[in-house]
Amino acid sequence: MKLKICILMLTLIFLTGCTKKNMITVSDGKGGFIQVEDTSGNNEEKAKKGDISTDICQEFTPDFVYSVIHKPIVRVEPSPLATVYACDYFTDYKEDFYKDAKYNFVGPGGPSISIVLDNLNVERQKEARKYLGMTLGTSSKVNMENIVSYREDKSIWSVDLIINPDRFVWANYSHKAITDDELITLAAAMADKIQGRLEIKIEKNPIDLAKEKEKSLGESQEKMVNQFFGYLSGKKISEAIAMMDANDDTKQGWGVNFNTINSLTVKSCAEDMKDDWTADRQRFICELDVSVKPEGEQMGWNQGANTRWIMMTKTNGKWWLHEFANNP
């Protein structure tokens, strides 16, 4: 009997060790992902879906996009939100691309291609798009499970590549950056890259994006920051507050705060987090030596060394001191 049990156990171990499990990534129902066995079939002919990281700009570089669409990428912008995994690739970019005379609004932008990774249930997204009046189809040119969403005018809104039932990456475009056919071609190349069979030659994007971004940032507003502190040092509180884009109530509050300063000396001011600068947003870090009245210590000031982070923003062509903070 013992011999039979041992043989049975060895057989089970052998069979378990020799069985090749096909694992897939699925939602754990708590905002994360786990590896589980794919029970839908393990045949070798089944297409491998692959996966990508959340750094979309790195997964699909400007060189990759240029090599597929053959249009220079003049600017690349990742999502400003840490929880949104996206990248925009501009084929043209202007500081005054968006204009609205009625609201006196001018904003930067241009024709662009967007690539976004979403951790959402695919079937629910299908239903949501149908509810919005879209027609869903697929493209045989994309060698991966996919969804093509069409607007009512038959133009393509997006092409989605399905990684698993709760994860997909999609691409679309705006302002005629590319055509619908070019979007399909891009999605097909993305699918090939995700699954490790990309065969196109990757060429260098002809635009020096680092140089273009540096040029688009314009002149540093460090002099303006120093001017602001110069006003505070000279007890010209009203002039300093006039440089701020706050509302009247907030300015009044700053007036009370700044009037607690007995003396202020700027030890240093430097550009901060320049990689995150835009044409209308710059950040600086300033080291100060400050003497304040006792009530000033109740308003965020220390006697002696203080560090302040300054955010400068540009609105309708004019720079303002937007944020004055004692922490990043």
CSV table of N, CA and C in Angstrom, one decimal, residues 237 241 250-260:
chain,number,residue,atom,x,y,z
A,237,ILE,N,5.3,96.3,0.5
A,237,ILE,CA,4.4,95.2,0.5
A,237,ILE,C,3.4,95.3,-0.7
A,241,ILE,N,2.7,92.4,-3.5
A,241,ILE,CA,1.4,91.8,-3.7
A,241,ILE,C,0.8,92.0,-5.1
A,250,THR,N,-7.4,86.9,-0.9
A,250,THR,CA,-6.1,86.2,-0.7
A,250,THR,C,-4.9,87.2,-0.6
A,251,LYS,N,-5.0,88.3,-1.4
A,251,LYS,CA,-4.0,89.3,-1.3
A,251,LYS,C,-4.0,90.0,0.0
A,252,GLN,N,-5.2,90.2,0.6
A,252,GLN,CA,-5.3,90.9,1.9
A,252,GLN,C,-4.6,90.0,2.9
A,253,GLY,N,-4.8,88.7,2.8
A,253,GLY,CA,-4.2,87.8,3.8
A,253,GLY,C,-2.7,87.8,3.7
A,254,TRP,N,-2.2,87.8,2.4
A,254,TRP,CA,-0.7,87.9,2.3
A,254,TRP,C,-0.2,89.2,2.8
A,255,GLY,N,-1.0,90.3,2.7
A,255,GLY,CA,-0.6,91.6,3.2
A,255,GLY,C,-0.3,91.5,4.7
A,256,VAL,N,-1.2,90.9,5.4
A,256,VAL,CA,-1.1,90.7,6.9
A,256,VAL,C,0.2,89.9,7.2
A,257,ASN,N,0.4,88.8,6.4
A,257,ASN,CA,1.5,87.9,6.6
A,257,ASN,C,2.8,88.7,6.4
A,258,PHE,N,2.9,89.4,5.2
A,258,PHE,CA,4.2,90.0,4.9
A,258,PHE,C,4.5,91.2,5.8
A,259,ASN,N,3.5,91.8,6.4
A,259,ASN,CA,3.8,92.9,7.3
A,259,ASN,C,4.3,92.4,8.7
A,260,THR,N,4.4,91.1,8.9
A,260,THR,CA,5.1,90.7,10.1
A,260,THR,C,6.6,90.6,9.9
